[in-house]
CSV table of C-alpha atoms in Angstrom, one decimal:
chain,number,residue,atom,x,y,z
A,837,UNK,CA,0.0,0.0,0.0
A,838,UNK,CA,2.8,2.3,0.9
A,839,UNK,CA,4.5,1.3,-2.6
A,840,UNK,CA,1.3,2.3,-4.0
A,841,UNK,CA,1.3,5.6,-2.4
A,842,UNK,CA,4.6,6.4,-3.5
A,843,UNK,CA,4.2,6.1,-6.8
A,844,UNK,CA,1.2,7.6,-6.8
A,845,UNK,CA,3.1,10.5,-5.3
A,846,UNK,CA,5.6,10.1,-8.0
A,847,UNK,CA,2.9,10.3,-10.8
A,848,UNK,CA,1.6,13.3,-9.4
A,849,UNK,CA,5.1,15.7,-9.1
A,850,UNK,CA,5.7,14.4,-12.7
A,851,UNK,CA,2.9,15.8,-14.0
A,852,UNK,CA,3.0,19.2,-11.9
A,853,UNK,CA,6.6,19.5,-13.2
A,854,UNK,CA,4.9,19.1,-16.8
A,855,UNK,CA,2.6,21.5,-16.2
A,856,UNK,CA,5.1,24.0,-14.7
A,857,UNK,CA,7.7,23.5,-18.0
A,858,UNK,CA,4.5,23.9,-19.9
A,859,UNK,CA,3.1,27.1,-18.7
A,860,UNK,CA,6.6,28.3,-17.9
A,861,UNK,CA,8.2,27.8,-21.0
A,862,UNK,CA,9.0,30.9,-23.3
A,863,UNK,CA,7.5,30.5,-26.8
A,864,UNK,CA,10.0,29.9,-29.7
A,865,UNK,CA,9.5,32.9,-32.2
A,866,UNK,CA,9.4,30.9,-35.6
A,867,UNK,CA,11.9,31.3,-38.7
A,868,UNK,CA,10.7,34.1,-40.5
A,869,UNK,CA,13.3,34.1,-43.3
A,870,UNK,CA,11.9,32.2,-46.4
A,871,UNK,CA,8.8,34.6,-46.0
A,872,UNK,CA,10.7,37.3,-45.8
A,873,UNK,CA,13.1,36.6,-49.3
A,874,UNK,CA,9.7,36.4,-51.3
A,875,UNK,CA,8.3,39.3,-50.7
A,876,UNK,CA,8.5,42.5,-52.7
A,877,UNK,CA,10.0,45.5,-51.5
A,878,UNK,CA,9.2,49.3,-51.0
A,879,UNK,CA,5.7,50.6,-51.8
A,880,UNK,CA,5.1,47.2,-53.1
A,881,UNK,CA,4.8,46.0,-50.1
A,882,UNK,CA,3.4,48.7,-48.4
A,883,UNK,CA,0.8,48.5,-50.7
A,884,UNK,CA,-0.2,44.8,-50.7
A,885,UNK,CA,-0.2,45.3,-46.7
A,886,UNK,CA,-2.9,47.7,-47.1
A,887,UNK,CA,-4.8,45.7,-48.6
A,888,UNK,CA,-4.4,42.9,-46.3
A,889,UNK,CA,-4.8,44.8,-43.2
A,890,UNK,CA,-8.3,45.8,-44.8
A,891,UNK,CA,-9.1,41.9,-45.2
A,892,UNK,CA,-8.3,41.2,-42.1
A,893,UNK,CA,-10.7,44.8,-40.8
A,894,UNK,CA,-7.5,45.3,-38.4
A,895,UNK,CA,-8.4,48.7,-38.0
A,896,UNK,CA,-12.8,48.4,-36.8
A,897,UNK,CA,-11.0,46.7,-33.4
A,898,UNK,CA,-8.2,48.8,-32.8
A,899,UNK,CA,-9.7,52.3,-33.2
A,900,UNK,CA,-12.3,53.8,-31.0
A,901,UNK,CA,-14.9,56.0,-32.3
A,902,UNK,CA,-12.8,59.2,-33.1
A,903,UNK,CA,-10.2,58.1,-32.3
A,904,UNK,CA,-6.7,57.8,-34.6
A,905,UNK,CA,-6.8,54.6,-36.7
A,906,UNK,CA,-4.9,51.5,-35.1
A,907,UNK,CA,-4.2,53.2,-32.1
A,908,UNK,CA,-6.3,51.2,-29.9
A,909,UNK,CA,-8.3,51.7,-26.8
A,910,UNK,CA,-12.0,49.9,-28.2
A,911,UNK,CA,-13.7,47.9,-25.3
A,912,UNK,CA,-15.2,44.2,-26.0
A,913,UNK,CA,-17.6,43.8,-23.3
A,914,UNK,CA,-17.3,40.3,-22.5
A,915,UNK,CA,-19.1,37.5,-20.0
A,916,UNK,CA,-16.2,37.2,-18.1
A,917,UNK,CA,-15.3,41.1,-17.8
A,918,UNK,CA,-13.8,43.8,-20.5
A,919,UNK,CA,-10.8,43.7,-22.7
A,920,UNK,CA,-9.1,46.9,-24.7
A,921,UNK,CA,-7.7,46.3,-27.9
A,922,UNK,CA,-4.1,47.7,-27.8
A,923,UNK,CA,-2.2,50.1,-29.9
A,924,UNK,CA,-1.1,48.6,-32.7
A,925,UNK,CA,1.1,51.4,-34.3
A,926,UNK,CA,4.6,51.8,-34.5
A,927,UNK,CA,4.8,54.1,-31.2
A,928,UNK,CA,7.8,52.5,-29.6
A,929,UNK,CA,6.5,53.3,-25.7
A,930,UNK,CA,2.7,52.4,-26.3
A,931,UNK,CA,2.2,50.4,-29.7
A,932,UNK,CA,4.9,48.1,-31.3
A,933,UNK,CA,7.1,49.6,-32.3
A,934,UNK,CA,9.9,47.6,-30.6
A,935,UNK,CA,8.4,44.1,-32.2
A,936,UNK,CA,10.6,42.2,-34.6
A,937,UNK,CA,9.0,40.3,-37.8
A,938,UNK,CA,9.2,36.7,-35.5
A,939,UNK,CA,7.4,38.8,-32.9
A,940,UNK,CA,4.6,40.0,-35.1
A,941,UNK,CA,4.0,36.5,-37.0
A,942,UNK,CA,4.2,34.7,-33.3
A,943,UNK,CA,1.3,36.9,-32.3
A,944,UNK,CA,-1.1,36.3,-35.0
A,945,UNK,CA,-0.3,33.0,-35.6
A,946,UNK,CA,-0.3,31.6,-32.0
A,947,UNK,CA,-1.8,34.4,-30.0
A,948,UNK,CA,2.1,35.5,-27.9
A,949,UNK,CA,3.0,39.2,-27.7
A,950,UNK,CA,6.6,40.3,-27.5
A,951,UNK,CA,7.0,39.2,-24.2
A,952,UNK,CA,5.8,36.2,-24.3
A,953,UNK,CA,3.1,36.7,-22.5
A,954,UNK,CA,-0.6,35.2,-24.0
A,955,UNK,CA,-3.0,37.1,-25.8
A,956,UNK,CA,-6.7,36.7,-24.9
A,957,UNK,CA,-9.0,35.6,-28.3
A,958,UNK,CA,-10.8,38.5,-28.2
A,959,UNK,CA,-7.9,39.0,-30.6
A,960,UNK,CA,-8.9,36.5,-33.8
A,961,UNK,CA,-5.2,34.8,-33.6
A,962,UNK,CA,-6.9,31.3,-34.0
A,963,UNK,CA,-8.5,32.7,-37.9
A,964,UNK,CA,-5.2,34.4,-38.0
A,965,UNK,CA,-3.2,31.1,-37.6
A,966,UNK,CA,-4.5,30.1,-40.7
A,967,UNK,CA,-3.0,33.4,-42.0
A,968,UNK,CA,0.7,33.1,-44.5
A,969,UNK,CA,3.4,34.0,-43.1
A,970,UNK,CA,4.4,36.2,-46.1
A,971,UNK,CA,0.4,37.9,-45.3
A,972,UNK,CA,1.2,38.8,-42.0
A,973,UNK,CA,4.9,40.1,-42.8
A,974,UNK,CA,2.8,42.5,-45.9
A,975,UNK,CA,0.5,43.6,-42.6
A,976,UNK,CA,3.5,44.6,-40.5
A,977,UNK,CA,5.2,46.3,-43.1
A,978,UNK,CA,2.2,48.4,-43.5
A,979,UNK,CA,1.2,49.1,-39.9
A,980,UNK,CA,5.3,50.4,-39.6
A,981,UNK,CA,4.6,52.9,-42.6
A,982,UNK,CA,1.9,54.7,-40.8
A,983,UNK,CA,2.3,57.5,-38.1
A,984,UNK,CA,3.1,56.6,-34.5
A,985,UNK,CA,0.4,57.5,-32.0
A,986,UNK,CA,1.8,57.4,-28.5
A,987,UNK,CA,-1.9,56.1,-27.1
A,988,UNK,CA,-2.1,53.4,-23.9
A,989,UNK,CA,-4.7,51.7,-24.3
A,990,UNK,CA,-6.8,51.0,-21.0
A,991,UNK,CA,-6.2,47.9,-18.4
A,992,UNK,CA,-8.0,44.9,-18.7
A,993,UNK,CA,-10.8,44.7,-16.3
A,994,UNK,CA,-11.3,40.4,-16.2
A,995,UNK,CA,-12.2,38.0,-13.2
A,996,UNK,CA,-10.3,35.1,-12.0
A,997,UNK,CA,-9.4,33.1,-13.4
A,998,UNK,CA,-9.5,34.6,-16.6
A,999,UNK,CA,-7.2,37.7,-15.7
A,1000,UNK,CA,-4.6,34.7,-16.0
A,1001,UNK,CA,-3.1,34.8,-19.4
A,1002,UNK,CA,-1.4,31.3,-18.8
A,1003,UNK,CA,-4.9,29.7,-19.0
A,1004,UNK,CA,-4.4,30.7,-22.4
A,1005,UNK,CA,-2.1,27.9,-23.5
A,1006,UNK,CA,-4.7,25.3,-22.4
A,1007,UNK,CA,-6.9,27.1,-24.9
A,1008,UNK,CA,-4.4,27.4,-27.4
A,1009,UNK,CA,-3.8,23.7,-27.6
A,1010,UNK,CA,-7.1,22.9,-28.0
A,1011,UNK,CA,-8.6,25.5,-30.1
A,1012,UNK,CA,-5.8,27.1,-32.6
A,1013,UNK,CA,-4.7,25.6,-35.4
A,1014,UNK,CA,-1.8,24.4,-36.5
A,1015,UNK,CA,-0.7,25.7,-40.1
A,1016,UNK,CA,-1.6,28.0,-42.4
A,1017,UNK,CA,-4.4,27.3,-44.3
A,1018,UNK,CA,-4.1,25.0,-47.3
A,1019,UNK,CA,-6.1,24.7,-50.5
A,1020,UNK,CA,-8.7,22.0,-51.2
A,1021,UNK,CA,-7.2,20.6,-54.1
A,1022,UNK,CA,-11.0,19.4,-55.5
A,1023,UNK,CA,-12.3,22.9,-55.2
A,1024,UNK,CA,-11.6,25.6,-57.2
A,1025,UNK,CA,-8.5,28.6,-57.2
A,1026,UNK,CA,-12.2,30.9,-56.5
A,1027,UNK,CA,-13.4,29.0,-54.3
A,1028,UNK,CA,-10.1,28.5,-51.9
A,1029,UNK,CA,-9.7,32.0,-52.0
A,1030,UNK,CA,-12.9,32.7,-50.7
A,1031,UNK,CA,-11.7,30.0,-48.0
A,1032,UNK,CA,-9.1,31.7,-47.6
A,1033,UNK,CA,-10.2,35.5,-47.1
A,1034,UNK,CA,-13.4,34.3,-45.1
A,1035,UNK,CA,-11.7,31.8,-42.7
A,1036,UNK,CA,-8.0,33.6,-42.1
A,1037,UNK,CA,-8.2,37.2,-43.1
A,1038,UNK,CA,-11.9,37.9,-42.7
A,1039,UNK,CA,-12.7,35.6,-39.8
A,1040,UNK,CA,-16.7,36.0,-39.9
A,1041,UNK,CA,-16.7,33.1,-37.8
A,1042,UNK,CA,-16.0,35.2,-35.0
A,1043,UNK,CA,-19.1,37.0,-35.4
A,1044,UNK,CA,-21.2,34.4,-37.1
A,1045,UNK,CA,-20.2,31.2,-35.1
A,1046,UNK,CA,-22.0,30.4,-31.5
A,1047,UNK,CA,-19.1,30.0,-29.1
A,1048,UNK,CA,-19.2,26.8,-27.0
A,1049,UNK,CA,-18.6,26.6,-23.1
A,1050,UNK,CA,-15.1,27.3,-23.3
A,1051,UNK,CA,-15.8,30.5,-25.4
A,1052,UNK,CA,-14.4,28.8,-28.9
A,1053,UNK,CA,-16.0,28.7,-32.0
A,1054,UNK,CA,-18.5,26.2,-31.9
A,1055,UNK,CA,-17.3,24.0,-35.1
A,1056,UNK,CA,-20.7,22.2,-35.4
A,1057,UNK,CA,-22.4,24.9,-35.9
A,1058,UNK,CA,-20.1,27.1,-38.3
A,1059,UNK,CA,-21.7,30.4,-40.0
A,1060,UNK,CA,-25.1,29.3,-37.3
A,1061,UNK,CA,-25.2,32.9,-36.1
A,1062,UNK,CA,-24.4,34.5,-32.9
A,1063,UNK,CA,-25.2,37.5,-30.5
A,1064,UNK,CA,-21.8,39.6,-29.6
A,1065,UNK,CA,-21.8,42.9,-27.5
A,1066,UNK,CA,-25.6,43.1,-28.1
A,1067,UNK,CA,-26.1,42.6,-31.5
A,1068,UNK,CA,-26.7,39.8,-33.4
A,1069,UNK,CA,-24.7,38.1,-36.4
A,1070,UNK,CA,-27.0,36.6,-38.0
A,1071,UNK,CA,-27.0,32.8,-40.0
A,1072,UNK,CA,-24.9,32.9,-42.8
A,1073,UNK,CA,-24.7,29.4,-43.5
A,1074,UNK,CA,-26.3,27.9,-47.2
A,1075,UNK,CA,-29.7,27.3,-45.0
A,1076,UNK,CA,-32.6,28.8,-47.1
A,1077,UNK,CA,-35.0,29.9,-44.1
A,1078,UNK,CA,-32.7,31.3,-41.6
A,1079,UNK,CA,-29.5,31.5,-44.2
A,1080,UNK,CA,-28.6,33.3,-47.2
A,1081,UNK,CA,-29.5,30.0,-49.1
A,1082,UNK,CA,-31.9,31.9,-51.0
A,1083,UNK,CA,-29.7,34.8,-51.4
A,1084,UNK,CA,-29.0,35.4,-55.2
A,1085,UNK,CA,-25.2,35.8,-56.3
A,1086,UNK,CA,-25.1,39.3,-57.1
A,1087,UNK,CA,-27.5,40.3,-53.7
A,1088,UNK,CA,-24.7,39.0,-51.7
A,1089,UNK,CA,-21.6,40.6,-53.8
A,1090,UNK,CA,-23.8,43.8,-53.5
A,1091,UNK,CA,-24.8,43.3,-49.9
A,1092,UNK,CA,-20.8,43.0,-48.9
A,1093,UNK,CA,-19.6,45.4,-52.1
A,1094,UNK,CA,-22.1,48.3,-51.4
A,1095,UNK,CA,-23.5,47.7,-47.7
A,1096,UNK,CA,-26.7,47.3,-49.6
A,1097,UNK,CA,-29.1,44.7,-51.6
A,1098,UNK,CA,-32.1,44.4,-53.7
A,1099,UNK,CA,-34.8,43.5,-51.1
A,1100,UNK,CA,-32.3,42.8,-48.6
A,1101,UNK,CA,-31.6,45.8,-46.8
A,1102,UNK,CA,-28.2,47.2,-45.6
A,1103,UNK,CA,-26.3,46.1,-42.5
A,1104,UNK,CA,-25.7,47.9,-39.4
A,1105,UNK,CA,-23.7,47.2,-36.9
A,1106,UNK,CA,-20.3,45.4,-36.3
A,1107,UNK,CA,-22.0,44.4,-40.2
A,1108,UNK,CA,-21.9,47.2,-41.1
A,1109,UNK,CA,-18.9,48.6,-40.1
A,1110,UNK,CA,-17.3,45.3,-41.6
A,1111,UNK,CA,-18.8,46.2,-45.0
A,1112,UNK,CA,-17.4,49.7,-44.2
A,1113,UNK,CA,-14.0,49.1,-43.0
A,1114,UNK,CA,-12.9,46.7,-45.4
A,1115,UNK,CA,-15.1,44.4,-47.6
A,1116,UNK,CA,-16.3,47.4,-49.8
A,1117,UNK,CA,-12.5,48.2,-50.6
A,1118,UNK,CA,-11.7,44.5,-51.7
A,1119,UNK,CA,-11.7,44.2,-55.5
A,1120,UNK,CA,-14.7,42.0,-57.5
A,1121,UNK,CA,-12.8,39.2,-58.3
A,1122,UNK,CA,-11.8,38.7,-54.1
A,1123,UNK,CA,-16.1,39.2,-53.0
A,1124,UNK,CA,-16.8,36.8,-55.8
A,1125,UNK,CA,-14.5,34.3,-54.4
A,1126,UNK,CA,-16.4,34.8,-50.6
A,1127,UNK,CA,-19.8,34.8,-52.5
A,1128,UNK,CA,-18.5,31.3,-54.1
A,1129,UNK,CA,-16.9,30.2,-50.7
A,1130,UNK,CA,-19.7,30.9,-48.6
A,1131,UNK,CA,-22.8,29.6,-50.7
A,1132,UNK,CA,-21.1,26.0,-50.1
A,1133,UNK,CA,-21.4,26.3,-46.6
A,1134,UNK,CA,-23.0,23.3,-44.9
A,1135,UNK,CA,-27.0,24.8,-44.0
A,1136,UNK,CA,-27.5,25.2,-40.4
A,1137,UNK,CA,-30.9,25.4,-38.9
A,1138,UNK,CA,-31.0,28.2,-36.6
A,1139,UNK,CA,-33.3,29.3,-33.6
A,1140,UNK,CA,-33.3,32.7,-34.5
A,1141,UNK,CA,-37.1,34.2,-35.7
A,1142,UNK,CA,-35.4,36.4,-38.2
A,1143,UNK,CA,-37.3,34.8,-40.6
A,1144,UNK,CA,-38.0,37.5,-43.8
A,1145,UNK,CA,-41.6,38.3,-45.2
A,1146,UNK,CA,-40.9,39.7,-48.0
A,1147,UNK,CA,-44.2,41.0,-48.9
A,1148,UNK,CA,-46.3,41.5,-45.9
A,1149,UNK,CA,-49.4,42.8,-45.9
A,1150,UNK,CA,-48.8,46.4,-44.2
A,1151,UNK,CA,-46.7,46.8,-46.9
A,1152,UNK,CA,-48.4,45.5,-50.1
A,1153,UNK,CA,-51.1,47.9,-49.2
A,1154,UNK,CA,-48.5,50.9,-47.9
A,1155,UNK,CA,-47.5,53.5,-51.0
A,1156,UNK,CA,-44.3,55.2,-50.4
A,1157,UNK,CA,-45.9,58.4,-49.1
A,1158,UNK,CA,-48.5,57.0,-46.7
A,1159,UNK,CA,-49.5,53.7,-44.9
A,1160,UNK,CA,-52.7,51.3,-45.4
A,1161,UNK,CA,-55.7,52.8,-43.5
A,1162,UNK,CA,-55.9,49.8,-41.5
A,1163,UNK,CA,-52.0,50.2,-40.5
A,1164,UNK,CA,-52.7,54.2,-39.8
A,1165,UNK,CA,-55.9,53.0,-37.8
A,1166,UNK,CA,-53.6,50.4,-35.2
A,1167,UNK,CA,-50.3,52.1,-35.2
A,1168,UNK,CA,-50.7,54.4,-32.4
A,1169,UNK,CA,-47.3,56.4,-30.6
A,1170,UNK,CA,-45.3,53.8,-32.6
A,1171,UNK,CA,-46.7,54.8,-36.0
A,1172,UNK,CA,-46.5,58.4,-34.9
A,1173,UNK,CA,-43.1,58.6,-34.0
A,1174,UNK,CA,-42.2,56.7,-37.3
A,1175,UNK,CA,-43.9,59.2,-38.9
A,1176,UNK,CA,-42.2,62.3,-37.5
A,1177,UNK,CA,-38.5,60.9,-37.7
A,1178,UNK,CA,-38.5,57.8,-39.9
A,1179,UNK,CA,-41.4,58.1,-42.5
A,1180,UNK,CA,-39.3,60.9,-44.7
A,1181,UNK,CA,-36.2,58.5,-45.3
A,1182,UNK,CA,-37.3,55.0,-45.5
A,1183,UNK,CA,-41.1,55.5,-46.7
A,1184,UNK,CA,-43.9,53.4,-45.8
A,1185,UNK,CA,-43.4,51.0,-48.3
A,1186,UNK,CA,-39.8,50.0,-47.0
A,1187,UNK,CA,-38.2,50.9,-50.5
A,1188,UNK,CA,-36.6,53.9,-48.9
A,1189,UNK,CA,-36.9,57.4,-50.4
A,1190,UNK,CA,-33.7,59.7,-50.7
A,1191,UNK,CA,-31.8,56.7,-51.0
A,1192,UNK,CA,-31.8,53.0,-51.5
A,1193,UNK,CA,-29.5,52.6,-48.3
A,1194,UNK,CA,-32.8,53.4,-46.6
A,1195,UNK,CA,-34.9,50.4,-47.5
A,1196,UNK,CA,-36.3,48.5,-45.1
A,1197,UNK,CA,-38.2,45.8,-47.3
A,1198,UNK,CA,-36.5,42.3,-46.8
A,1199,UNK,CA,-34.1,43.2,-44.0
A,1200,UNK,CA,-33.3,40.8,-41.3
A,1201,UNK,CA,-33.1,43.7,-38.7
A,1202,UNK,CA,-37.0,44.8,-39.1
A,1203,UNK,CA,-37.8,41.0,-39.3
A,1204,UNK,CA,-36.6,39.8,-36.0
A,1205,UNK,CA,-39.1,39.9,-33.1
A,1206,UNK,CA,-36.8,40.2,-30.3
A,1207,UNK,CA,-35.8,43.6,-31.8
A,1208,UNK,CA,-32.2,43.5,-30.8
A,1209,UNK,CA,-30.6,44.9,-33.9
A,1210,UNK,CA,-33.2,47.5,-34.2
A,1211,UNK,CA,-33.3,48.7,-30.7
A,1212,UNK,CA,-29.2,48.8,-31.4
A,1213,UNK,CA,-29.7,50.8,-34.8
A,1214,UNK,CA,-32.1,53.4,-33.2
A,1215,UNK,CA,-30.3,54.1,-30.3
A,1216,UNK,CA,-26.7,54.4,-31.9
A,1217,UNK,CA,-27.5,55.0,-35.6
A,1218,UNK,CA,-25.8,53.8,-38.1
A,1219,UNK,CA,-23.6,54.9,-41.2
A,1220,UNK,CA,-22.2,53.9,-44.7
A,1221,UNK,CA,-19.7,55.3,-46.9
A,1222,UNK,CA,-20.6,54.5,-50.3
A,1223,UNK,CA,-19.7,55.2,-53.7
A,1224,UNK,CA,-22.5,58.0,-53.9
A,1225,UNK,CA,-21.1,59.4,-50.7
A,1226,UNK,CA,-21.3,59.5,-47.1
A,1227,UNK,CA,-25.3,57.4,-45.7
A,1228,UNK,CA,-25.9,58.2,-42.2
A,1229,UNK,CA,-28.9,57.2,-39.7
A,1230,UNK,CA,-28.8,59.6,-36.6
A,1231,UNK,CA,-28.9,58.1,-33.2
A,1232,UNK,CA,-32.2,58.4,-31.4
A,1233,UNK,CA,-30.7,57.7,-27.8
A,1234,UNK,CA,-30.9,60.6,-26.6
A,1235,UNK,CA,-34.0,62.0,-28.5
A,1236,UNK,CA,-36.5,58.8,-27.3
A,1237,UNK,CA,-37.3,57.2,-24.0
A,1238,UNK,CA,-36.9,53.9,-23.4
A,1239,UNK,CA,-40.9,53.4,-24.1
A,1240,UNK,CA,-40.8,55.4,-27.3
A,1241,UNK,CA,-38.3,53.5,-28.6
A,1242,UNK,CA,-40.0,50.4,-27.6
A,1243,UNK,CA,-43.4,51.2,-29.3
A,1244,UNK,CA,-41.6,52.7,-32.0
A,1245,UNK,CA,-39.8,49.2,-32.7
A,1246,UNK,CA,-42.5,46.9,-31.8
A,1247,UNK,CA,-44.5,49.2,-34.8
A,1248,UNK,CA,-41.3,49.3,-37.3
A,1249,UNK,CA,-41.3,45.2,-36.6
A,1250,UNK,CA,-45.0,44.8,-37.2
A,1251,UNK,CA,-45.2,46.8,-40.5
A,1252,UNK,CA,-42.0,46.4,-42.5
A,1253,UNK,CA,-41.9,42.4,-41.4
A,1254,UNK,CA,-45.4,41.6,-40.6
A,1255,UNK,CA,-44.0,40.2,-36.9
A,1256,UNK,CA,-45.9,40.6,-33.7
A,1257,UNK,CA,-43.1,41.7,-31.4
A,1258,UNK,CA,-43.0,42.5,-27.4
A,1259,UNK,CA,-40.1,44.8,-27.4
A,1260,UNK,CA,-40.2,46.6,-23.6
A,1261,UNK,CA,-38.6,49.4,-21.9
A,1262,UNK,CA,-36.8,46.9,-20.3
A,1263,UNK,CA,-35.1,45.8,-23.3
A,1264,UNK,CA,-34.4,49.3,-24.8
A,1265,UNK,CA,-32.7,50.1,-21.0
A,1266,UNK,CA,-30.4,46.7,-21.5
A,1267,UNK,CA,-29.5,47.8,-25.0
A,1268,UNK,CA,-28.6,50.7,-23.4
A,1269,UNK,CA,-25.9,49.5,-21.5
A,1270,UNK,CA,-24.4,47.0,-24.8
């Protein structure tokens, strides 16, 4: 028995010391030097940088709203506290300025700043991983041509014992993967770089992709949708009820393109900021290849009631100046509030008036009975830059109480998507707060 003990003993200081030389361990910064010898030089590279950093949206998560670009600062409210996206210019003191080429590609490949210390996935390192080398080197490169802003960004406000960054490497090992991506040789060049820009550069995932009980992606349930800082991302898998399966080719290039499709509305939100930031600046030939890439998603059936009518019945008998009778009859202070602030842009019959960005007809947002992106959109507005200029919402936050704005959605919900909604006060007050 005493034998036993002992080697039970023995078992267990064996596999602390594992864990020690595990979580003590400094990372290795990989060989950077074949990357480096293929790529081009000067503005070359500069410019091909751009361009990636846009793919990648590095600069919607590291700028806060006014702020300069890259220089951090933005919160991500989270379940288990907040996290502030750092500086990411070439400020020596506050950015990284002082971060080699190994250094860089460590980070967005395994999720390790210069230090060594871990990164928390709040920061898309495991889409990243799948990221080329030679890609990231292009982003650098870029980010070190731009101004330095000397800009700390906030501390980290998380509980124990996620305010540990060594828990990291347990999640690391399960959830990051190992490589860059490769091509699926029986799949077209289109349709792995749409794999490509979606999965490494773009990581919609991260939006799009309910998160399992260890706050990873959820791979059963890929493109499913998901609700993130109080707005919702929704399905984008091939499903045709609560997917773009019944999306046409050109409304989705046009949707990502222009922020805005044919009987599908615009996006709003981290969407539309997304579309703003960088999808609208990639060129036809890359949005083709996501259009290609992400039609051949698996379908997944989701819970969400953002199902689309396209043609309710408010609407069929709505003209663009004025609603049905019946509609006028039953709309009470939600219809009356539309029509003092709403009515002029989008029109009653959700085809929008002064401009197409304005249409409401087919959108997910006016077609979702819990209301969340629409409580979002009237609270904080929303905005487009387009090839016809500047499209702005203002924000009604300050202009609506919390039961305007409730009987102001619950009316938007019931004409433009024919759904009988219970948006309360409550719920504008919570949205509030997201």
């Amino acid at each position: 028995m005493k034998r036993l003990g002992l080697i039970i003993l023995a078992a267990a200081v064996v596999i602390a010391a594992a864990v020690a030389v595990f979580l003590l361990k400094p990372a290795s910064l990989p060989d950077v030097s074949v990357a480096q010898a293929a790529l081009p030089t000067g503005q070359a590279l500069i410019d091909r940088g751009e361009y990636l950093a846009r793919a990648a949206d590095c600069v919607a998560c590291h700028t806060t709203s006014g702020g300069k670009p890259y220089a951090g600062g933005l919160a991500f409210k989270l379940p288990f506290g907040t996290l502030y996206a750092p500086n990411i210019t070439s400020d020596k003191e506050t950015g990284i300025g002082y971060w080699s080429d190994a250094e860089f590609v460590r980070a967005l490949h395994q999720g390790i700043d210069r230090q060594g210390h871990n990164l928390y996935p709040a920061f898309p390192y495991a889409a990243y991983a799948r990221m080329t080398t030679e890609d990231a080197l292009a982003i650098k490169a870029y980010l070190f041509s731009l101004p330095a802003v000397h800009a700390d960004a906030p501390k980290n406000d998380l509980v124990f014992p996620f305010n540990q960054r060594y828990v990291m490497r347990f999640w690391n090992l399960l959830f990051v993967p190992d490589g860059a991506f490769q091509p699926n040789t029986s799949e077209s060049a289109e349709w792995n770089r749409g794999a490509y820009l979606v999965e490494a550069m773009a990581h919609c995932g991260e939006c799009h992709t309910p998160r399992n009980v260890f706050y990873a992606l959820d791979s059963g349930k890929t493109f499913a949708g998901a609700e993130l800082q109080g707005w919702k991302a929704y399905n984008i898998s091939s499903d045709n009820r609560t997917g773009i399966g019944n999306w046409t080719d050109e409304q989705l290039f046009d949707y990502l393109s222009k922020g805005h499709a044919e009987g599908r509305g615009s996006p709003t939100g981290s969407m539309g900021e997304a579309v703003d930031y960088s999808l609208r600046h990639l060129t036809p030939e890359d949005i083709k290849a996501i259009v290609a890439y992400v039609k051949t998603v698996p379908p997944q059936v989701s819970s969400d009631q953002a199902i689309v009518e396209a043609e309710p019945a408010t609407l069929k008998a709505s003209t663009a100046y004025a609603p049905s009778g019946d509609a006028a009859a039953q709309g009470g202070l939600g219809l009356k509030l539309f029509q003092g602030a709403c009515a002029s842009c989008h029109g009653w019959n959700g085809e929008g008036l002064q401009t197409p960005y304005a249409a409401l007809r087919g959108s997910r947002t006016v077609n979702d009975p819990e209301g969340t992106n629409l409580i979002q959109v009237i609270l904080k507005g929303a905005h487009m830059t387009t090839a016809t200029g500047a499209q702005s919402m203002p924000a009604f936050a300050n202009a609506y109480s919390n039961v305007e704005i409730a009987a102001l959605g619950n009316y938007v919900l019931a004409h433009f998507g024919g759904k009988q909604s219970a948006i309360t006060p409550a719920d504008v007050a919570k949205a509030r707060t997201q």
